[in-house]
Amino acid sequence: MARQGVLVEPYQRLKPEQLERIHRASLAILTDPGVQCSNRNAAEIFGDHGTEVLSIHQGGAPYWLLKIPERIISNAVQAAPKVVKLGARDENNCLILDGHEPRVRFASGSEANNWLDVDVETFVSKRNPDIEVDFPVFRVEKGTVDRLARAARLCEHLDSWDSFLRTVNIQDDDITDDNKDVNKFFASLNNTTKHVMSGLTELSQLSNVVRMSQIIAGGKDRLRENPIISFITCMVKSPLQLVDDTTQKAIEIAKRGIPLVISSSPQGGSTAPIREEGMVAQINAEILVGIALSQLVSKGTPVLYGSVPGRACMVDLYDSYGVPEFNQYNIDCAQMARYYGLPCYSTGGVSDVRVPGIQASVERLFSHILVTLAGPQYIHYAFGLLERTNTFCPVQAVLDDAHISMVKRFVTQPMVTADRISESLEQIRKVMGTSHKLYVRFVRSALRSGEIAPPYPFEGKDMVDETLFRARERMEEILSLPPSHIAREVLNKVFQEVPGLLTRLRNL
Amino acid sequence: MTEDILVLIKENVIQGRVTQDDEGLEEGMVGQPGVSELTEKALAQDIGPEDIINRGLTEGMDIVGQKFEAKEYYIPDMLASAEAVGVAMEILEPHLAKSGIESKGKIIVATVKGDLHDIGKNIVSILLRGAGYMVKDLGNDVDPQSIVAAVREEEPQFVGMSALLTSTMIHMKDTIQALTESGLRDKVKIVIGGAAVSEEFAQSIGADGYGADGFQAVRVIEALSSSVES
């Protein structure tokens, strides 16, 4: 069994001829102006396969200009697997991502620096001291390995949270660049049995992370069959520049056959055209370059089409996730991925605001609904992210889980069958024969079978908005549950064989 | 035999099944007798109405109430069970007087003049019947004089009025005025409800009680019943 997510009838924002036009535009971009590459190995690989490579020395760091022909791209698209398995410690939690099937799963993100706790304090009215009111108070903490583990435990118990993508950047005093990767993967894997995805901080740590994953998965072959981890690489710096460091990481990961997200995150208005067609043509070109490299390194490398298009805020040029264009870009990218038959790693659910509340709910619900409707196979950023991904709030993640479960119901396919129509007619006739003319008794079986949405889990009494308080209680309830840790003997082996793990993580 | 049928009545109240055609919460119940058929059968077997009420209907509703409190049951479950009890009480009504059993009280309910919205009033009727009250439903768009006539004829202990619209709620006041002028006001307790009205409005027009929802309406009437008895 695998996690099923939700199958949608995808919203087709782009018409077939528009998809084709964008595809052609992306191919044109790859030859003119081409791609600036700062990684020698990548330039050589592309050159060996017929790409025109020009060495550029015009002041600043030298780079290679790649004029990538259509043939390389079409071969890569053909070679890349159309179905990618993201494994899990509990194989019932694995994800089978089929590029042709618009079945959506939801994941977190995004290595935020801040962790936002929600406290409840009682305030007294200055006007009337008899009036007291409970109010949420927000406390910003830095991301730590302990908090990362707590987020993984939340993920484990929240039904809509299909895959754990590291939520916070771990900034403990005893975390260094050299031990960060093993500790963030371990803290995640030891606290959720769902798929774990993360970026790689140091290339030198790749072997240790893979070795750790092999031990936990049950061996080298088992990890290949059940890849419990995957990596995200942002090898492209928009516009159209292959970065030395992350490109080398992508090359090395591809050699190991671990699933790889080829991610690009241009910002419309600053590092990409703000207009939809220009933005999508560019990001598509950037992702296709990464996919091409992965397949040239190792044909058949499992890759996800990683589209993270944003739009610049016109006030400060930071990312703005609450704007309509964010959704348009992401819907288009999901369509482009399906055009190639590649599983899509998409983006939705972030708020620009710093704290949970009305603005956060409105902003994230737009993309939770609209991007889901587009039918990408994997939506990251979907849980707990605030302040343009700078902050992860676990209470917000609990809220997101409830809201995503509602979105999943909303996008579910209708079931207008002859049998169901007959049942409805029978119901209508029956109710019209009663004095009260109420259908309530017929709600009961639908409510219990899960056919209709259950009551909103965080509803307050007497129509009072207690959402945050109730969500906080739910979070605490989940965190009080026993963690789904790795078996003791496996854990011992991990600590014996993998250098850099913090001893205190044994009990985290 | 008596025990068996009372247990079945109780079980079917819990399942919220009025007739054999109704589905319950468990699978495979369609086709088996519901509360109405079982009540008829119990009477045919000379089981007294008091036993049917106390050991079948009331015990069943007690469990339904507990399940509701425990959030195991939702409002639709409560209403389905109350509807089943209400139908059984209608079947039992002719037998109650013969057995010397007094009903918990009679209530006239109506949506007031100019207002066609009767969902709330219907829900309250189902819950009141389920709680053991005799309910006379006058329907919707009922003018004050029709309510006065019904009070004179039916001699209820309670009048329940509902209004959804702010433009029609004023007719509640007119109705109370008409009852006063007819000399009937002191003979009934008046409870109002509906989206347009409030506790404050109830007090301002001289009603005896206000129910914010169906369940509160039943509680208010239960409380007023106790005060009448004491």
XYZ file of C-alpha atoms in Angstrom:
738
model
C 0.000 0.000 0.000
C 1.005 3.578 -0.562
C -0.438 6.852 0.626
C -3.219 7.730 -1.762
C -3.400 11.525 -1.526
C -6.265 12.852 -3.574
C -6.968 12.293 -7.256
C -8.252 15.406 -8.987
C -9.759 16.312 -12.320
C -7.019 18.815 -13.100
C -7.796 22.415 -13.769
C -6.291 23.159 -17.202
C -5.314 26.783 -17.075
C -3.101 26.471 -20.157
C -4.624 25.247 -23.394
C -2.724 22.535 -25.336
C -1.380 25.025 -27.855
C -0.191 27.272 -25.017
C 1.655 24.369 -23.386
C 3.328 23.663 -26.695
C 4.200 27.326 -27.133
C 5.829 27.490 -23.698
C 7.719 24.270 -24.383
C 9.073 25.735 -27.615
C 9.967 28.966 -25.815
C 11.903 27.040 -23.171
C 13.846 25.208 -25.849
C 14.602 28.518 -27.512
C 15.861 29.945 -24.209
C 18.234 26.991 -23.799
C 20.007 27.864 -27.033
C 19.646 31.610 -26.897
C 20.676 33.045 -24.472
C 21.617 29.568 -23.203
C 22.581 28.659 -19.642
C 25.521 30.044 -17.687
C 27.249 27.163 -15.915
C 29.759 27.584 -13.088
C 30.389 23.865 -12.650
C 33.156 22.423 -14.777
C 31.914 18.821 -14.565
C 28.457 19.782 -15.749
C 29.885 21.802 -18.612
C 31.993 18.817 -19.656
C 29.071 16.411 -19.402
C 26.870 18.646 -21.520
C 29.756 19.204 -23.944
C 30.389 15.474 -24.270
C 26.784 15.028 -25.364
C 26.735 17.628 -28.104
C 26.051 20.864 -26.308
C 27.908 23.887 -27.612
C 30.030 25.036 -24.657
C 31.657 28.464 -24.675
C 34.198 29.383 -22.020
C 33.528 32.921 -20.832
C 36.029 35.147 -19.069
C 34.569 38.629 -18.916
C 35.701 39.840 -15.515
C 34.289 38.198 -12.405
C 34.310 34.421 -12.095
C 34.696 32.504 -15.351
C 31.847 30.316 -16.471
C 30.754 28.189 -19.377
C 27.869 29.191 -21.572
C 25.822 26.168 -22.593
C 23.738 26.220 -25.763
C 21.690 23.108 -25.126
C 20.085 21.521 -28.173
C 16.530 20.189 -28.209
C 17.760 16.615 -28.666
C 19.382 16.547 -25.220
C 16.237 17.787 -23.587
C 13.908 15.400 -25.381
C 16.205 12.443 -24.670
C 16.320 13.406 -20.985
C 12.573 13.767 -20.732
C 12.228 10.372 -22.350
C 14.820 8.778 -20.057
C 13.520 10.187 -16.789
C 11.156 7.794 -14.962
C 7.491 8.728 -15.271
C 6.713 7.026 -11.986
C 8.880 7.757 -8.961
C 8.613 5.975 -5.658
C 9.375 7.915 -2.495
C 9.796 5.218 0.104
C 9.182 5.323 3.826
C 10.229 3.534 7.017
C 6.689 2.205 7.095
C 6.117 1.177 3.495
C 2.417 1.874 3.882
C 3.493 5.500 3.970
C 5.416 5.433 0.690
C 4.355 7.647 -2.200
C 4.066 6.435 -5.779
C 4.219 9.579 -7.883
C 2.972 9.010 -11.414
C 3.613 11.929 -13.738
C 0.532 11.144 -15.776
C -1.807 10.738 -12.802
C -3.001 13.988 -11.136
C -2.923 12.515 -7.640
C -1.810 15.094 -5.083
C 0.173 14.554 -1.872
C 1.119 17.201 0.639
C 4.481 17.869 2.265
C 6.109 20.455 4.460
C 9.152 22.689 3.913
C 11.300 24.718 4.024
C 14.246 24.885 6.413
C 12.836 28.002 8.058
C 15.120 29.769 10.491
C 12.356 30.521 12.980
C 10.031 28.332 14.980
C 6.906 30.069 16.236
C 5.280 28.910 19.464
C 1.773 29.967 20.390
C 1.062 30.677 24.043
C -2.258 31.612 25.567
C -2.403 34.527 27.972
C -5.286 36.178 29.772
C -5.724 39.932 29.346
C -7.817 42.276 31.463
C -9.746 45.163 29.942
C -8.446 48.618 30.953
C -11.944 50.017 30.615
C -13.601 47.306 32.663
C -11.269 45.165 34.831
C -14.036 42.590 35.196
C -13.603 41.683 31.543
C -10.906 39.090 30.914
C -10.102 37.564 27.583
C -7.726 34.789 26.500
C -5.552 35.769 23.616
C -2.754 34.062 21.665
C 0.729 35.384 22.229
C 3.440 34.430 19.756
C 6.991 33.564 20.686
C 9.744 33.320 18.082
C 12.420 30.695 18.727
C 15.260 29.555 16.509
C 15.124 26.250 14.678
C 16.838 23.423 16.564
C 17.244 19.727 16.110
C 14.802 19.135 18.983
C 12.176 21.249 17.258
C 12.817 19.497 13.966
C 12.150 16.186 15.728
C 8.932 17.589 17.203
C 7.762 18.659 13.751
C 8.461 15.153 12.454
C 6.346 13.726 15.267
C 3.511 16.037 14.287
C 3.858 14.887 10.698
C 3.621 11.287 11.826
C 0.156 11.825 13.299
C -1.424 14.322 10.910
C -3.317 12.476 8.199
C -2.930 14.947 5.344
C 0.809 15.411 5.900
C 2.107 12.803 3.453
C 5.834 13.460 3.523
C 8.253 15.198 5.866
C 10.379 17.852 4.252
C 12.662 19.411 6.845
C 10.761 22.231 8.436
C 13.420 24.203 10.255
C 17.071 25.004 9.841
C 18.806 23.442 12.825
C 20.929 26.092 14.540
C 22.023 24.422 17.786
C 25.414 25.390 19.147
C 26.744 21.874 18.556
C 25.549 21.750 14.951
C 28.166 22.567 12.315
C 28.196 22.413 8.542
C 29.957 19.082 8.836
C 27.401 17.354 11.065
C 24.240 19.159 10.023
C 23.147 16.733 7.328
C 23.387 13.533 9.324
C 21.679 15.098 12.319
C 18.788 16.656 10.425
C 18.125 13.435 8.494
C 18.416 11.346 11.644
C 16.132 13.578 13.732
C 13.558 13.376 10.954
C 13.834 9.660 10.219
C 13.773 8.761 13.917
C 10.483 10.574 14.483
C 8.355 9.794 11.465
C 7.733 6.683 9.459
C 6.785 8.801 6.439
C 9.080 9.778 3.572
C 11.849 12.239 4.512
C 13.145 14.790 2.029
C 15.793 17.439 2.538
C 18.496 19.477 0.927
C 22.149 18.604 1.400
C 24.293 21.160 3.204
C 27.702 19.614 2.598
C 28.566 17.322 -0.285
C 31.120 15.613 1.972
C 28.214 14.363 4.097
C 26.323 12.684 1.252
C 27.949 9.299 1.835
C 27.164 9.411 5.550
C 23.542 10.303 4.952
C 23.180 7.548 2.362
C 24.915 5.025 4.647
C 22.590 5.966 7.504
C 19.587 5.556 5.240
C 20.805 2.177 4.037
C 21.097 0.940 7.632
C 17.618 2.205 8.496
C 16.051 0.877 5.265
C 17.666 -2.549 5.782
C 20.590 -2.444 3.369
C 21.807 -1.014 0.102
C 19.346 -2.932 -2.064
C 16.445 -2.207 0.273
C 17.187 1.522 0.066
C 17.071 1.277 -3.712
C 13.715 -0.558 -3.510
C 12.375 1.655 -0.774
C 14.143 5.033 -0.918
C 13.186 6.367 2.496
C 14.966 9.643 1.751
C 15.262 11.971 -1.206
C 17.165 15.160 -1.884
C 16.247 18.586 -3.136
C 18.801 20.418 -5.228
C 18.409 24.011 -6.329
C 21.176 23.833 -8.884
C 19.829 26.746 -10.860
C 20.205 30.277 -9.669
C 17.663 32.236 -11.643
C 17.930 33.450 -14.242
C 19.514 30.500 -16.016
C 22.712 30.013 -14.014
C 23.965 26.593 -12.914
C 25.638 27.061 -9.516
C 28.884 25.192 -8.933
C 28.129 23.826 -5.466
C 24.553 22.578 -5.889
C 25.184 21.329 -9.412
C 27.992 19.136 -8.103
C 25.679 17.850 -5.360
C 23.059 16.959 -7.979
C 25.657 15.090 -10.023
C 26.785 13.058 -7.022
C 23.242 12.290 -5.863
C 22.258 11.192 -9.370
C 25.199 8.758 -9.385
C 23.755 7.136 -6.257
C 20.251 6.693 -7.680
C 18.513 8.439 -4.788
C 15.332 10.323 -5.854
C 16.164 13.906 -6.609
C 14.043 17.030 -6.830
C 15.323 19.313 -9.582
C 14.106 22.553 -8.122
C 14.097 26.066 -9.444
C 12.658 29.060 -7.634
C 12.738 32.171 -9.787
C 10.934 35.260 -8.589
C 8.605 36.911 -11.082
C 9.555 40.559 -11.318
C 13.173 40.200 -10.172
C 14.846 36.990 -11.335
C 12.239 36.035 -13.917
C 9.733 37.884 -16.079
C 6.687 38.844 -14.068
C 4.336 37.949 -16.868
C 3.027 34.422 -16.649
C 4.176 33.145 -20.033
C 7.708 34.504 -19.600
C 8.055 33.215 -16.066
C 6.858 29.734 -16.948
C 8.998 29.520 -20.077
C 12.087 30.413 -18.018
C 11.473 28.172 -15.016
C 10.593 25.320 -17.342
C 13.903 25.795 -19.146
C 15.761 25.881 -15.812
C 14.163 22.676 -14.583
C 14.716 20.921 -17.909
C 18.447 21.714 -17.721
C 18.632 20.038 -14.318
C 16.682 17.044 -15.488
C 18.903 16.762 -18.540
C 22.036 16.808 -16.387
C 20.634 14.146 -14.041
C 19.868 11.824 -16.957
C 23.224 12.442 -18.631
C 24.968 11.533 -15.369
C 22.866 8.442 -14.852
C 20.079 7.526 -17.220
C 16.904 6.692 -15.312
C 17.742 8.749 -12.220
C 14.401 9.254 -10.457
C 13.682 12.981 -10.589
C 10.826 15.287 -9.694
C 10.057 18.379 -11.762
C 10.597 20.909 -8.965
C 8.724 24.113 -9.619
C 8.886 26.809 -6.955
C 7.959 29.956 -8.858
C 7.306 33.043 -6.755
C 6.386 36.627 -7.382
C 8.167 39.660 -6.079
C 6.433 41.835 -3.540
C 6.260 45.304 -5.054
C 6.951 46.929 -1.682
C 10.250 45.284 -0.821
C 11.049 42.731 -3.571
C 10.858 39.820 -1.147
C 8.826 36.799 -2.213
C 5.092 37.284 -2.023
C 3.057 34.108 -1.684
C -0.353 35.648 -1.174
C -0.629 37.120 -4.660
C -2.786 35.561 -7.381
C 0.158 35.247 -9.794
C 1.829 32.798 -7.408
C -1.036 30.409 -8.046
C -1.066 31.003 -11.779
C 2.649 30.238 -12.082
C 2.340 27.067 -10.025
C -0.726 25.794 -11.852
C 1.043 26.323 -15.175
C 4.140 24.487 -13.963
C 2.044 21.519 -12.845
C 0.639 21.431 -16.360
C 4.096 21.628 -17.925
C 5.289 18.702 -15.780
C 2.272 16.661 -16.891
C 3.010 17.668 -20.504
C 6.325 15.817 -20.093
C 4.791 13.047 -17.970
C 7.136 13.876 -15.085
C 6.040 13.854 -11.426
C 5.713 17.422 -10.221
C 7.046 18.828 -6.951
C 4.942 21.948 -6.608
C 4.380 24.702 -4.103
C 1.450 25.941 -2.063
C 0.290 26.986 1.359
C 2.656 29.738 2.445
C 1.649 33.056 3.988
C 3.404 36.365 3.830
C 2.268 37.301 7.326
C 4.332 36.386 10.400
C 1.664 34.827 12.615
C -1.403 32.603 12.244
C -4.677 34.419 11.802
C -7.022 35.745 9.191
C -4.391 36.913 6.692
C -2.456 33.675 7.007
C -5.574 31.595 6.456
C -6.709 33.540 3.412
C -3.308 33.576 1.740
C -2.566 29.905 2.224
C -6.047 28.700 1.365
C -5.840 30.262 -2.099
C -2.896 28.087 -3.014
C -3.996 25.053 -0.997
C -7.107 24.952 -3.146
C -5.905 26.233 -6.493
C -2.574 24.441 -6.750
C -4.206 21.212 -5.587
C -6.769 21.592 -8.350
C -3.913 21.680 -10.857
C -3.022 18.100 -9.892
C 0.734 18.152 -9.145
C 1.897 14.940 -7.512
C 3.614 16.560 -4.515
C 2.944 19.978 -2.983
C 5.645 21.173 -0.652
C 5.467 24.186 1.709
C 1.948 23.039 2.599
C 2.329 22.943 6.401
C 3.028 25.630 8.951
C 5.011 28.124 6.890
C 4.653 31.821 7.650
C 6.620 34.986 6.986
C 7.415 33.949 3.399
C 8.923 30.630 4.561
C 11.131 32.215 7.227
C 8.987 30.826 10.039
C 7.549 27.415 10.775
C 4.682 27.332 13.267
C 3.593 23.879 14.486
C 0.139 25.122 15.503
C -0.311 26.500 11.999
C 0.726 23.089 10.666
C -2.036 21.459 12.709
C -4.501 23.944 11.227
C -3.167 23.312 7.733
C -3.687 19.596 8.147
C -7.363 20.158 8.938
C -7.790 22.615 6.093
C -6.024 20.398 3.568
C -8.290 17.517 4.546
C -11.219 19.832 3.676
C -9.583 20.843 0.395
C -9.114 17.173 -0.454
C -12.839 16.633 -0.010
C -13.615 19.685 -2.079
C -11.589 18.445 -5.066
C -12.847 14.863 -4.879
C -14.563 13.635 -8.003
C -18.381 13.721 -8.048
C -20.199 10.378 -8.017
C -23.294 10.946 -10.104
C -24.191 7.332 -10.807
C -27.557 5.826 -11.698
C -27.685 4.011 -8.336
C -26.992 7.137 -6.340
C -29.567 9.129 -8.283
C -32.137 6.403 -7.509
C -31.237 6.549 -3.816
C -31.617 10.321 -3.831
C -35.030 10.140 -5.475
C -36.145 7.603 -2.891
C -34.925 9.903 -0.116
C -36.725 12.933 -1.532
C -39.983 11.036 -1.863
C -39.680 9.678 1.636
C -39.015 13.058 3.225
C -41.883 14.698 1.337
C -44.147 12.192 3.062
C -43.203 13.455 6.527
C -44.623 16.413 8.400
C -41.215 17.896 9.242
C -39.712 17.580 5.734
C -36.181 17.265 7.040
C -33.362 15.178 5.578
C -31.266 15.057 8.706
C -31.687 11.353 9.359
C -30.092 10.604 5.993
C -26.982 12.530 6.987
C -26.017 9.902 9.482
C -24.649 7.143 7.268
C -22.835 9.675 5.055
C -21.273 11.266 8.136
C -20.027 7.967 9.498
C -18.829 6.477 6.240
C -16.572 9.492 5.786
C -18.492 10.528 2.685
C -19.109 14.016 4.062
C -16.803 16.225 6.048
C -16.798 15.810 9.811
C -17.369 18.889 11.978
C -14.487 21.377 11.915
C -12.164 20.032 14.600
C -11.257 23.389 16.118
C -14.693 24.937 16.400
C -15.231 26.932 19.577
C -18.326 27.010 21.722
C -21.120 29.508 21.060
C -19.622 30.566 17.715
C -16.575 32.031 19.444
C -13.367 31.726 17.410
C -11.153 29.459 19.516
C -9.395 27.938 16.534
C -5.838 28.623 17.623
C -6.458 27.411 21.164
C -8.054 24.176 19.989
C -5.298 23.583 17.401
C -2.702 24.163 20.098
C -4.402 21.585 22.321
C -4.379 19.123 19.432
C -0.674 19.771 18.870
C 0.106 19.117 22.516
C -2.016 15.980 22.454
C -0.036 14.654 19.476
C 3.321 15.548 20.996
C 2.422 13.649 24.149
C 2.067 10.432 22.134
C 4.978 7.989 22.134
C 7.302 8.640 19.161
C 7.677 6.096 16.347
C 11.390 5.663 16.875
C 13.731 3.469 14.900
C 14.270 0.035 16.503
C 16.952 0.104 19.176
C 19.357 -2.336 17.455
C 19.140 -0.398 14.184
C 19.660 2.853 16.026
C 22.752 1.418 17.723
C 24.172 0.419 14.347
C 23.511 3.892 12.971
C 25.382 5.477 15.872
C 28.263 3.006 15.481
C 28.721 3.506 11.755
C 27.696 7.076 11.006
C 30.029 9.821 12.261
C 28.812 13.171 13.480
C 25.557 12.184 15.157
C 24.875 13.972 18.414
C 24.597 11.541 21.298
C 21.613 13.387 22.702
C 19.634 12.483 19.596
C 19.447 8.869 20.750
C 16.556 9.829 22.983
C 14.991 12.565 20.899
C -41.128 -11.832 25.466
C -42.011 -8.471 27.053
C -38.377 -7.886 27.812
C -37.348 -8.781 24.279
C -39.669 -6.315 22.624
C -38.808 -3.489 25.033
C -35.128 -4.108 24.416
C -35.810 -3.958 20.692
C -37.698 -0.660 21.077
C -34.818 0.750 23.088
C -32.251 -0.469 20.540
C -34.208 1.023 17.659
C -34.532 4.355 19.448
C -30.745 4.317 19.794
C -30.475 3.476 16.097
C -32.971 6.246 15.264
C -35.233 3.995 13.210
C -38.894 4.981 12.868
C -40.049 2.247 10.503
C -38.751 -0.970 9.009
C -37.672 0.938 5.889
C -35.172 3.050 7.806
C -31.501 2.316 7.939
C -29.830 2.469 11.333
C -26.303 3.299 12.252
C -25.364 -0.337 11.933
C -25.470 -2.283 8.691
C -28.300 -4.612 7.699
C -31.182 -3.142 9.676
C -33.438 -2.247 6.748
C -36.419 -4.609 6.710
C -36.382 -5.254 10.440
C -39.199 -3.606 12.440
C -38.556 -0.056 13.602
C -39.896 1.771 16.655
C -43.384 2.321 15.176
C -43.915 -1.351 14.243
C -42.452 -2.512 17.550
C -44.685 -0.140 19.512
C -47.770 -1.457 17.697
C -46.612 -4.978 18.363
C -46.008 -4.275 22.045
C -49.512 -2.848 22.434
C -50.938 -5.896 20.644
C -49.160 -8.054 23.213
C -50.775 -6.067 26.036
C -47.568 -4.467 27.176
C -48.550 -1.310 29.038
C -47.772 2.131 27.595
C -45.918 3.003 30.788
C -43.456 0.140 30.251
C -43.072 1.044 26.595
C -42.324 4.644 27.521
C -40.129 4.057 30.535
C -38.233 0.906 29.635
C -38.166 1.288 25.874
C -38.374 4.867 24.677
C -36.964 6.757 27.650
C -34.131 4.333 28.339
C -33.222 4.518 24.662
C -33.251 8.313 24.655
C -31.160 8.394 27.835
C -28.443 6.444 26.057
C -28.768 8.672 22.992
C -28.291 11.700 25.265
C -25.201 10.145 26.796
C -23.754 9.391 23.375
C -24.461 12.958 22.301
C -22.737 14.342 25.374
C -19.776 12.062 24.683
C -19.678 13.443 21.112
C -20.236 9.924 19.787
C -23.572 11.072 18.371
C -24.206 14.149 16.267
C -27.343 16.276 16.038
C -28.777 14.234 13.126
C -28.565 11.128 15.337
C -30.337 12.911 18.161
C -33.082 14.100 15.840
C -33.550 10.682 14.244
C -33.960 9.107 17.675
C -36.289 11.876 18.860
C -38.370 11.440 15.729
C -38.697 7.718 16.433
C -39.818 8.431 20.002
C -42.252 11.108 18.763
C -43.893 8.687 16.354
C -44.172 6.083 19.116
C -45.786 8.667 21.413
C -48.384 9.425 18.749
C -49.209 5.741 18.553
C -49.412 5.557 22.328
C -51.473 8.736 22.785
C -54.948 7.114 22.690
C -53.770 4.511 25.200
C -52.285 6.913 27.717
C -55.559 8.267 29.063
C -56.957 4.761 29.384
C -53.931 3.756 31.408
C -54.154 6.837 33.583
C -50.803 8.146 32.341
C -50.472 11.861 31.956
C -48.417 13.315 29.151
C -45.562 15.649 30.126
C -47.595 18.446 28.624
C -49.157 19.748 25.476
C -47.488 22.379 23.305
C -48.781 24.366 20.411
C -46.053 25.393 17.982
C -46.244 27.776 15.054
C -44.147 29.943 12.778
C -45.706 33.379 13.067
C -47.650 35.399 10.547
C -45.780 36.370 7.382
C -42.978 33.869 7.939
C -42.666 30.665 5.934
C -39.482 29.388 7.550
C -40.298 26.286 9.527
C -37.096 24.240 9.760
C -36.344 25.394 13.298
C -39.917 24.925 14.419
C -39.932 21.413 12.929
C -36.708 20.488 14.698
C -38.090 21.753 18.003
C -41.278 19.728 17.390
C -39.302 16.553 16.808
C -37.215 17.084 19.939
C -40.245 17.922 22.085
C -42.108 14.847 20.896
C -38.996 12.832 21.566
C -38.911 14.271 25.081
C -42.475 13.073 25.712
C -44.548 16.180 25.011
C -47.703 16.240 22.926
C -47.087 18.687 20.111
C -49.774 20.371 18.054
C -48.060 21.935 15.035
C -50.070 24.756 13.471
C -47.611 25.150 10.576
C -46.185 28.403 9.275
C -47.555 31.874 8.466
C -49.953 31.523 11.410
C -51.808 34.688 12.421
C -52.363 35.605 16.082
C -56.074 34.793 16.070
C -55.426 31.259 14.820
C -53.040 30.715 17.720
C -55.593 32.125 20.156
C -58.245 29.777 18.744
C -55.932 26.784 19.031
C -55.072 27.620 22.642
C -58.765 27.889 23.472
C -59.509 24.549 21.814
C -56.449 22.471 22.726
C -55.801 23.900 26.192
C -52.014 23.448 25.976
C -49.590 24.293 28.772
C -47.172 25.894 26.318
C -47.103 27.951 23.162
C -43.924 27.925 21.071
C -43.479 30.580 18.391
C -40.747 30.802 15.781
C -39.613 33.579 13.420
C -36.612 33.800 11.116
C -37.228 37.293 9.803
C -36.801 40.575 11.602
C -39.879 41.741 9.703
C -42.088 38.999 11.170
C -40.838 38.728 14.741
C -43.098 41.600 15.731
C -46.052 39.249 15.265
C -44.884 37.341 18.313
C -45.693 40.435 20.323
C -49.054 40.733 18.535
C -49.842 37.113 19.397
C -49.031 37.596 23.069
C -51.205 40.714 23.039
C -54.058 38.736 21.431
C -53.740 35.984 24.030
C -53.833 38.596 26.784
C -56.938 40.245 25.333
C -58.605 36.843 25.070
C -57.919 36.128 28.741
C -55.725 33.131 27.856
C -52.269 34.541 28.538
C -52.084 33.273 32.120
C -53.056 29.759 31.071
C -49.960 29.138 28.956
C -46.234 29.600 29.120
C -44.856 31.166 25.973
C -41.443 30.264 24.561
C -39.999 31.832 21.437
C -37.078 31.055 19.159
C -35.671 31.593 15.678
C -32.734 33.351 14.095
C -34.262 36.821 14.391
C -34.968 36.814 18.119
C -32.984 36.857 21.337
C -33.332 36.515 25.085
C -33.677 40.275 25.359
C -36.406 40.375 22.741
C -38.271 37.562 24.525
C -38.240 39.582 27.732
C -39.266 42.762 25.960
C -42.430 41.223 24.517
C -43.362 39.397 27.713
C -42.533 35.830 26.652
C -41.686 33.341 29.401
C -38.681 31.825 27.737
C -36.290 31.806 24.791
C -34.551 28.887 23.116
C -31.430 29.664 21.101
C -31.622 26.228 19.475
C -33.806 23.142 19.604
C -32.039 21.619 22.538
C -32.205 24.786 24.588
C -35.889 25.115 23.729
C -36.525 21.689 25.232
C -34.494 22.576 28.314
C -36.400 25.825 28.776
C -39.736 24.039 28.516
C -38.564 21.339 30.930
C -37.586 24.072 33.398
C -40.898 25.886 32.951
C -42.719 22.556 33.428
C -40.976 22.092 36.755
C -41.888 25.605 37.863
C -45.511 25.027 36.855
C -45.621 21.766 38.817
C -43.978 23.274 41.891
